[in-house]
Amino acid sequence: FARLRKGLSRTSEKLGSGISDLFTKSKFDAATLDELEDLLIQADLGVDAAMRISQEVGRQRHERGLDEDGVRKVVAAEVEKSLAGVAKPLEIDASKKPFVILMAGVNGSGKTTTIGKLAQKFSAEGKKVMLAAGDTFRAAAVEQLNVWAQRTNVPIVTKEIGADASGLAYEAVETAKAAGVDILLIDTAGRLQNRTELMQELEKITRVIKKVDAEAPHAALLVLDATVGQNALSQVELFQKTAGITGLVMTKLDGTARGGILVAVAEKFALPIHFIGVGEGVGDLEPFIAADFSRALVG
Ligand code: GDP
């Protein structure tokens, strides 16, 4: 919890001090509730959630009186309610060998880093992990994934730059199967300049790996950068349509005071959120747990 609290400190400091400031006024009235709503909007919770939560604070304050800590608790409880339905652990079905996880997301979202963090986490749990460098478009992406493979001591399947990504994914699933790998993490390209091409490539990868295993990929995770704010919503929309996304990972929560974006995403899409990234280090990946996150968010 300490790591989570630290990771969310930029948001919680802003939100927390904002809530404290509400109590420096001579009275707590409708204007104060508007200020609370603004604070929540600034933290990127989205207008609907911000309005609902400030109304609930107003209602409970009217009913039973709320001090500063009381307001914090109501905000946390309401955030938790929004997140409870989507905060779900990623379940790895051990009977699938390999359990294939397709990793999608736009360049810079933290996809490669998240793959490295997941490789470390799964290896530490005693699972046999393999990586596939499916972004065959960018030499830097392949190199970076190679660095993570070495750092986490897991094997990696690569091909030359410009090679067909679906062909590589196919080979990777076959190789992983033959090697008795438990979890195969497949990186994919994330260039947003050509959306149609990007989506077609993701579709093709999915289609082609089904030739090795009809149920693969067993999970398709979209990696989102929390610092892009409400743009995250349009990214989910884009990928959800074609890439068959089954769950989300939100990165860089340590780099923003707008950590409430998870609430906006949770309310707009019913997609499970599995993990959050709270730093660049290999250990900076936290399971997404509604109660812990909500508590850490308000400080
Ligand atoms: P990709 O292009 O999607 O594969 O993105 P990368 O994994 O290369 O990440 C882009 C940058 O974001 C790198 O500098 C990472 O170190 C950084 N990054 C990734 N995840 C996090 C995170 O949770 N917190 C912070 N602060 N930085 C992150």
CSV table of C-alpha atoms and ligand atoms in Angstrom, one decimal:
chain,number,residue,atom,x,y,z
A,1,PHE,CA,0.0,0.0,0.0
A,2,ALA,CA,2.9,2.4,0.7
A,3,ARG,CA,4.1,2.1,-2.9
A,4,LEU,CA,0.6,2.7,-4.2
A,5,ARG,CA,0.2,5.7,-1.9
A,6,LYS,CA,3.5,7.1,-3.1
A,7,GLY,CA,2.7,6.5,-6.7
A,8,LEU,CA,-0.6,8.4,-6.4
A,9,SER,CA,0.8,11.2,-4.3
A,10,ARG,CA,0.6,13.8,-7.0
A,11,THR,CA,-3.1,13.3,-7.3
A,12,SER,CA,-3.8,12.8,-3.6
A,13,GLU,CA,-1.8,15.9,-2.6
A,14,LYS,CA,-3.8,18.0,-5.0
A,15,LEU,CA,-7.1,16.5,-4.1
A,16,GLY,CA,-6.3,16.2,-0.4
A,17,SER,CA,-5.2,19.8,0.0
A,18,GLY,CA,-8.1,20.9,-2.1
A,19,ILE,CA,-10.5,19.2,0.2
A,20,SER,CA,-8.7,20.8,3.2
A,21,ASP,CA,-9.1,24.2,1.6
A,22,LEU,CA,-12.8,23.7,1.4
A,23,PHE,CA,-12.9,23.8,5.2
A,24,THR,CA,-11.0,27.1,5.5
A,25,LYS,CA,-14.1,28.9,4.3
A,26,SER,CA,-16.5,30.4,6.8
A,27,LYS,CA,-19.3,28.1,5.7
A,28,PHE,CA,-19.7,25.0,3.7
A,29,ASP,CA,-22.5,25.7,1.2
A,30,ALA,CA,-23.5,25.1,-2.4
A,31,ALA,CA,-20.5,27.1,-3.6
A,32,THR,CA,-18.3,24.8,-1.6
A,33,LEU,CA,-19.8,21.8,-3.2
A,34,ASP,CA,-19.2,23.4,-6.6
A,35,GLU,CA,-15.5,23.8,-5.7
A,36,LEU,CA,-15.4,20.1,-4.7
A,37,GLU,CA,-16.9,19.2,-8.1
A,38,ASP,CA,-14.2,21.3,-9.8
A,39,LEU,CA,-11.5,19.6,-7.8
A,40,LEU,CA,-12.8,16.2,-8.9
A,41,ILE,CA,-13.0,17.3,-12.5
A,42,GLN,CA,-9.4,18.6,-12.3
A,43,ALA,CA,-8.4,15.2,-11.1
A,44,ASP,CA,-10.0,13.8,-14.3
A,45,LEU,CA,-12.8,11.8,-12.7
A,46,GLY,CA,-15.1,13.0,-15.4
A,47,VAL,CA,-18.0,15.4,-15.1
A,48,ASP,CA,-20.7,12.8,-14.3
A,49,ALA,CA,-18.7,11.2,-11.5
A,50,ALA,CA,-17.6,14.6,-10.1
A,51,MET,CA,-21.2,15.9,-10.0
A,52,ARG,CA,-22.5,12.7,-8.5
A,53,ILE,CA,-19.9,12.6,-5.8
A,54,SER,CA,-20.2,16.2,-4.8
A,55,GLN,CA,-23.9,15.8,-4.6
A,56,GLU,CA,-23.5,12.8,-2.3
A,57,VAL,CA,-21.1,14.7,-0.1
A,58,GLY,CA,-23.7,17.5,0.1
A,59,ARG,CA,-26.5,15.1,1.0
A,60,GLN,CA,-24.5,13.3,3.7
A,61,ARG,CA,-23.2,16.6,5.1
A,62,HIS,CA,-26.8,17.8,5.3
A,63,GLU,CA,-27.9,14.6,6.9
A,64,ARG,CA,-25.3,13.9,9.5
A,65,GLY,CA,-22.7,16.6,9.2
A,66,LEU,CA,-19.2,15.8,7.8
A,67,ASP,CA,-15.9,17.1,8.8
A,68,GLU,CA,-12.9,17.2,6.5
A,69,ASP,CA,-12.1,13.5,7.2
A,70,GLY,CA,-15.7,12.7,6.6
A,71,VAL,CA,-15.7,14.3,3.2
A,72,ARG,CA,-12.5,12.4,2.3
A,73,LYS,CA,-14.2,9.2,3.3
A,74,VAL,CA,-17.4,9.9,1.3
A,75,VAL,CA,-15.3,10.7,-1.8
A,76,ALA,CA,-13.2,7.5,-1.4
A,77,ALA,CA,-16.3,5.4,-0.8
A,78,GLU,CA,-18.0,6.8,-4.0
A,79,VAL,CA,-14.8,6.3,-6.0
A,80,GLU,CA,-14.6,2.8,-4.8
A,81,LYS,CA,-18.2,2.1,-5.8
A,82,SER,CA,-17.4,3.3,-9.4
A,83,LEU,CA,-14.3,1.0,-9.5
A,84,ALA,CA,-15.6,-2.0,-7.7
A,85,GLY,CA,-17.1,-3.6,-10.9
A,86,VAL,CA,-14.0,-3.2,-13.0
A,87,ALA,CA,-11.1,-3.7,-10.6
A,88,LYS,CA,-10.3,-7.3,-11.3
A,89,PRO,CA,-7.2,-9.4,-11.1
A,90,LEU,CA,-5.9,-10.8,-14.3
A,91,GLU,CA,-6.7,-14.5,-14.1
A,92,ILE,CA,-4.2,-16.8,-15.7
A,93,ASP,CA,-5.7,-20.1,-16.6
A,94,ALA,CA,-2.9,-22.5,-16.0
A,95,SER,CA,-4.4,-25.2,-18.2
A,96,LYS,CA,-3.6,-23.0,-21.2
A,97,LYS,CA,0.0,-23.6,-22.1
A,98,PRO,CA,1.0,-21.1,-23.1
A,99,PHE,CA,-1.5,-18.6,-21.7
A,100,VAL,CA,-1.1,-16.0,-24.5
A,101,ILE,CA,-1.4,-12.3,-23.6
A,102,LEU,CA,-1.5,-9.8,-26.4
A,103,MET,CA,-0.3,-6.4,-25.4
A,104,ALA,CA,-1.7,-3.4,-27.3
A,105,GLY,CA,-1.4,0.4,-26.9
A,106,VAL,CA,-0.1,3.5,-28.7
A,107,ASN,CA,3.7,4.1,-28.8
A,108,GLY,CA,4.9,5.7,-25.6
A,109,SER,CA,2.0,4.4,-23.5
A,110,GLY,CA,4.4,2.3,-21.5
A,111,LYS,CA,3.7,-1.0,-23.2
A,112,THR,CA,7.2,-2.3,-23.3
A,113,THR,CA,7.9,-1.3,-19.7
A,114,THR,CA,4.7,-3.0,-18.6
A,115,ILE,CA,5.6,-6.2,-20.5
A,116,GLY,CA,8.9,-6.2,-18.6
A,117,LYS,CA,7.2,-5.6,-15.3
A,118,LEU,CA,4.7,-8.5,-16.0
A,119,ALA,CA,7.6,-10.8,-17.0
A,120,GLN,CA,9.2,-10.1,-13.7
A,121,LYS,CA,6.1,-10.6,-11.7
A,122,PHE,CA,5.1,-13.9,-13.4
A,123,SER,CA,8.7,-15.2,-13.2
A,124,ALA,CA,8.7,-14.4,-9.5
A,125,GLU,CA,5.5,-16.4,-9.2
A,126,GLY,CA,7.4,-19.4,-10.6
A,127,LYS,CA,5.9,-19.2,-14.1
A,128,LYS,CA,7.9,-19.9,-17.2
A,129,VAL,CA,7.6,-16.7,-19.3
A,130,MET,CA,8.4,-15.9,-22.9
A,131,LEU,CA,8.3,-12.6,-24.8
A,132,ALA,CA,7.6,-11.9,-28.4
A,133,ALA,CA,8.8,-8.7,-30.0
A,134,GLY,CA,5.8,-8.2,-32.2
A,135,ASP,CA,6.5,-4.5,-33.0
A,136,THR,CA,8.6,-5.5,-36.0
A,137,PHE,CA,8.3,-1.9,-37.3
A,138,ARG,CA,10.5,-0.1,-34.8
A,139,ALA,CA,14.1,-1.3,-34.2
A,140,ALA,CA,14.1,0.6,-30.9
A,141,ALA,CA,11.0,-1.3,-29.7
A,142,VAL,CA,12.7,-4.7,-30.4
A,143,GLU,CA,15.9,-3.5,-28.7
A,144,GLN,CA,14.1,-2.2,-25.7
A,145,LEU,CA,12.1,-5.5,-25.3
A,146,ASN,CA,15.4,-7.3,-25.6
A,147,VAL,CA,16.8,-5.3,-22.7
A,148,TRP,CA,13.7,-6.2,-20.6
A,149,ALA,CA,14.1,-9.9,-21.6
A,150,GLN,CA,17.7,-9.8,-20.3
A,151,ARG,CA,16.9,-7.9,-17.2
A,152,THR,CA,14.1,-10.3,-16.3
A,153,ASN,CA,16.0,-13.3,-17.6
A,154,VAL,CA,13.3,-14.6,-19.9
A,155,PRO,CA,13.6,-15.9,-23.4
A,156,ILE,CA,12.4,-13.7,-26.3
A,157,VAL,CA,11.4,-14.4,-29.9
A,158,THR,CA,12.4,-11.8,-32.4
A,159,LYS,CA,12.6,-11.3,-36.2
A,160,GLU,CA,14.2,-8.9,-38.5
A,161,ILE,CA,12.8,-5.4,-38.7
A,162,GLY,CA,10.0,-5.2,-41.3
A,163,ALA,CA,9.1,-8.8,-40.8
A,164,ASP,CA,5.4,-9.7,-40.7
A,165,ALA,CA,4.2,-9.3,-37.1
A,166,SER,CA,1.6,-12.0,-37.4
A,167,GLY,CA,4.2,-14.5,-38.7
A,168,LEU,CA,6.3,-13.7,-35.7
A,169,ALA,CA,3.4,-14.1,-33.3
A,170,TYR,CA,2.6,-17.5,-34.9
A,171,GLU,CA,6.1,-18.7,-34.5
A,172,ALA,CA,6.2,-17.4,-30.9
A,173,VAL,CA,3.1,-19.3,-29.9
A,174,GLU,CA,4.5,-22.5,-31.5
A,175,THR,CA,7.9,-22.0,-29.9
A,176,ALA,CA,6.3,-21.3,-26.5
A,177,LYS,CA,4.2,-24.4,-26.8
A,178,ALA,CA,7.1,-26.6,-27.6
A,179,ALA,CA,9.1,-25.2,-24.7
A,180,GLY,CA,6.4,-25.7,-22.2
A,181,VAL,CA,6.1,-22.0,-21.5
A,182,ASP,CA,3.3,-20.9,-19.1
A,183,ILE,CA,2.8,-17.3,-20.2
A,184,LEU,CA,3.7,-15.7,-23.6
A,185,LEU,CA,3.6,-11.9,-23.7
A,186,ILE,CA,3.3,-10.6,-27.2
A,187,ASP,CA,4.3,-7.0,-27.9
A,188,THR,CA,2.5,-5.2,-30.8
A,189,ALA,CA,3.1,-2.1,-32.8
A,190,GLY,CA,1.5,1.1,-31.6
A,191,ARG,CA,1.9,3.7,-34.3
A,192,LEU,CA,-1.2,5.8,-34.3
A,193,GLN,CA,-0.4,7.6,-37.5
A,194,ASN,CA,-2.1,4.9,-39.5
A,195,ARG,CA,-5.0,3.6,-37.5
A,196,THR,CA,-6.4,1.4,-40.1
A,197,GLU,CA,-3.1,-0.4,-40.6
A,198,LEU,CA,-2.6,-0.7,-36.9
A,199,MET,CA,-6.0,-2.3,-36.3
A,200,GLN,CA,-5.6,-4.6,-39.3
A,201,GLU,CA,-2.3,-5.8,-38.0
A,202,LEU,CA,-3.8,-6.5,-34.5
A,203,GLU,CA,-6.7,-8.3,-36.1
A,204,LYS,CA,-4.3,-10.3,-38.3
A,205,ILE,CA,-2.1,-11.3,-35.3
A,206,THR,CA,-5.2,-12.5,-33.5
A,207,ARG,CA,-6.4,-14.4,-36.5
A,208,VAL,CA,-3.1,-16.1,-37.2
A,209,ILE,CA,-2.3,-17.2,-33.7
A,210,LYS,CA,-5.7,-18.9,-33.5
A,211,LYS,CA,-4.2,-21.3,-36.1
A,212,VAL,CA,-1.9,-22.6,-33.4
A,213,ASP,CA,-4.4,-22.3,-30.5
A,214,ALA,CA,-8.0,-21.5,-31.3
A,215,GLU,CA,-8.6,-19.8,-28.0
A,216,ALA,CA,-5.5,-17.5,-28.2
A,217,PRO,CA,-5.0,-14.8,-27.3
A,218,HIS,CA,-6.4,-15.6,-23.8
A,219,ALA,CA,-6.1,-12.0,-22.8
A,220,ALA,CA,-5.6,-8.8,-24.8
A,221,LEU,CA,-4.5,-6.0,-22.6
A,222,LEU,CA,-4.6,-2.3,-23.7
A,223,VAL,CA,-1.9,-0.2,-22.0
A,224,LEU,CA,-3.0,3.4,-21.4
A,225,ASP,CA,-0.9,6.4,-20.2
A,226,ALA,CA,-2.7,8.2,-17.4
A,227,THR,CA,-0.9,11.4,-18.3
A,228,VAL,CA,-2.8,11.8,-21.6
A,229,GLY,CA,-5.9,12.5,-19.6
A,230,GLN,CA,-9.3,12.2,-21.3
A,231,ASN,CA,-7.6,11.1,-24.5
A,232,ALA,CA,-7.3,7.7,-22.8
A,233,LEU,CA,-11.1,7.4,-23.4
A,234,SER,CA,-10.8,7.7,-27.2
A,235,GLN,CA,-7.9,5.2,-27.2
A,236,VAL,CA,-10.1,2.6,-25.4
A,237,GLU,CA,-12.8,3.2,-28.0
A,238,LEU,CA,-10.4,2.8,-30.9
A,239,PHE,CA,-8.8,-0.4,-29.7
A,240,GLN,CA,-11.9,-1.9,-28.2
A,241,LYS,CA,-13.7,-2.0,-31.6
A,242,THR,CA,-11.2,-4.0,-33.4
A,243,ALA,CA,-8.5,-5.5,-31.2
A,244,GLY,CA,-10.9,-7.4,-28.9
A,245,ILE,CA,-9.4,-5.9,-25.8
A,246,THR,CA,-10.2,-7.9,-22.6
A,247,GLY,CA,-8.7,-5.7,-20.0
A,248,LEU,CA,-6.7,-2.5,-19.2
A,249,VAL,CA,-3.4,-1.5,-17.6
A,250,MET,CA,-3.0,2.2,-16.7
A,251,THR,CA,0.6,3.4,-16.5
A,252,LYS,CA,2.4,6.5,-15.2
A,253,LEU,CA,0.0,7.3,-12.4
A,254,ASP,CA,3.0,8.6,-10.5
A,255,GLY,CA,3.5,11.3,-13.2
A,256,THR,CA,0.1,13.0,-13.0
A,257,ALA,CA,-2.2,14.8,-10.6
A,258,ARG,CA,-5.1,13.4,-12.7
A,259,GLY,CA,-5.2,9.9,-11.4
A,260,GLY,CA,-9.0,10.1,-11.4
A,261,ILE,CA,-9.0,9.2,-15.0
A,262,LEU,CA,-9.4,5.6,-13.9
A,263,VAL,CA,-12.8,6.5,-12.6
A,264,ALA,CA,-13.8,8.1,-15.9
A,265,VAL,CA,-12.6,5.0,-17.8
A,266,ALA,CA,-14.4,2.6,-15.4
A,267,GLU,CA,-17.6,4.5,-15.8
A,268,LYS,CA,-17.5,4.7,-19.5
A,269,PHE,CA,-16.4,1.2,-20.3
A,270,ALA,CA,-17.2,-2.0,-18.4
A,271,LEU,CA,-13.7,-3.3,-19.2
A,272,PRO,CA,-11.7,-4.9,-16.3
A,273,ILE,CA,-8.7,-2.9,-15.1
A,274,HIS,CA,-6.0,-5.2,-13.9
A,275,PHE,CA,-2.9,-3.3,-13.1
A,276,ILE,CA,-1.6,0.2,-12.7
A,277,GLY,CA,2.0,1.5,-13.3
A,278,VAL,CA,3.4,3.8,-10.6
A,279,GLY,CA,7.0,4.2,-11.8
A,280,GLU,CA,9.6,3.2,-14.3
A,281,GLY,CA,11.2,0.4,-12.2
A,282,VAL,CA,10.5,-3.3,-12.7
A,283,GLY,CA,8.6,-3.5,-9.4
A,284,ASP,CA,6.4,-0.5,-10.1
A,285,LEU,CA,3.3,-2.4,-11.1
A,286,GLU,CA,0.5,-2.7,-8.7
A,287,PRO,CA,-2.6,-4.9,-8.9
A,288,PHE,CA,-5.7,-2.6,-9.3
A,289,ILE,CA,-7.7,-3.0,-6.1
A,290,ALA,CA,-10.7,-0.7,-5.8
A,291,ALA,CA,-10.6,-0.1,-2.0
A,292,ASP,CA,-6.8,0.5,-1.9
A,293,PHE,CA,-6.8,2.8,-4.9
A,294,SER,CA,-9.7,4.9,-3.7
A,295,ARG,CA,-8.1,5.3,-0.3
A,296,ALA,CA,-4.7,6.3,-1.8
A,297,LEU,CA,-6.4,8.7,-4.2
A,298,VAL,CA,-7.8,11.0,-1.6
A,299,GLY,CA,-4.7,10.9,0.6
B,1,GDP,P1,5.9,2.0,-25.3
B,1,GDP,O1,6.3,2.8,-26.5
B,1,GDP,O2,4.4,1.9,-25.2
B,1,GDP,O3,6.5,0.6,-25.4
B,1,GDP,O4,6.4,2.7,-24.0
B,1,GDP,P2,7.7,2.4,-23.1
B,1,GDP,O5,7.5,1.2,-22.3
B,1,GDP,O6,8.9,2.6,-23.9
B,1,GDP,O7,7.5,3.7,-22.1
B,1,GDP,C1,7.6,5.0,-22.5
B,1,GDP,C2,8.3,5.8,-21.3
B,1,GDP,O8,7.4,5.8,-20.2
B,1,GDP,C3,9.6,5.2,-20.8
B,1,GDP,O9,10.4,6.3,-20.5
B,1,GDP,C4,9.2,4.5,-19.6
B,1,GDP,O10,10.2,4.4,-18.6
B,1,GDP,C5,8.0,5.3,-19.1
B,1,GDP,N1,7.1,4.6,-18.2
B,1,GDP,C6,6.4,3.5,-18.5
B,1,GDP,N2,5.6,3.1,-17.4
B,1,GDP,C7,5.7,4.1,-16.5
B,1,GDP,C8,5.1,4.4,-15.2
B,1,GDP,O11,4.3,3.6,-14.7
B,1,GDP,N3,5.6,5.5,-14.6
B,1,GDP,C9,6.5,6.3,-15.1
B,1,GDP,N4,6.8,7.4,-14.4
B,1,GDP,N5,7.0,6.1,-16.3
B,1,GDP,C10,6.7,5.0,-17.0
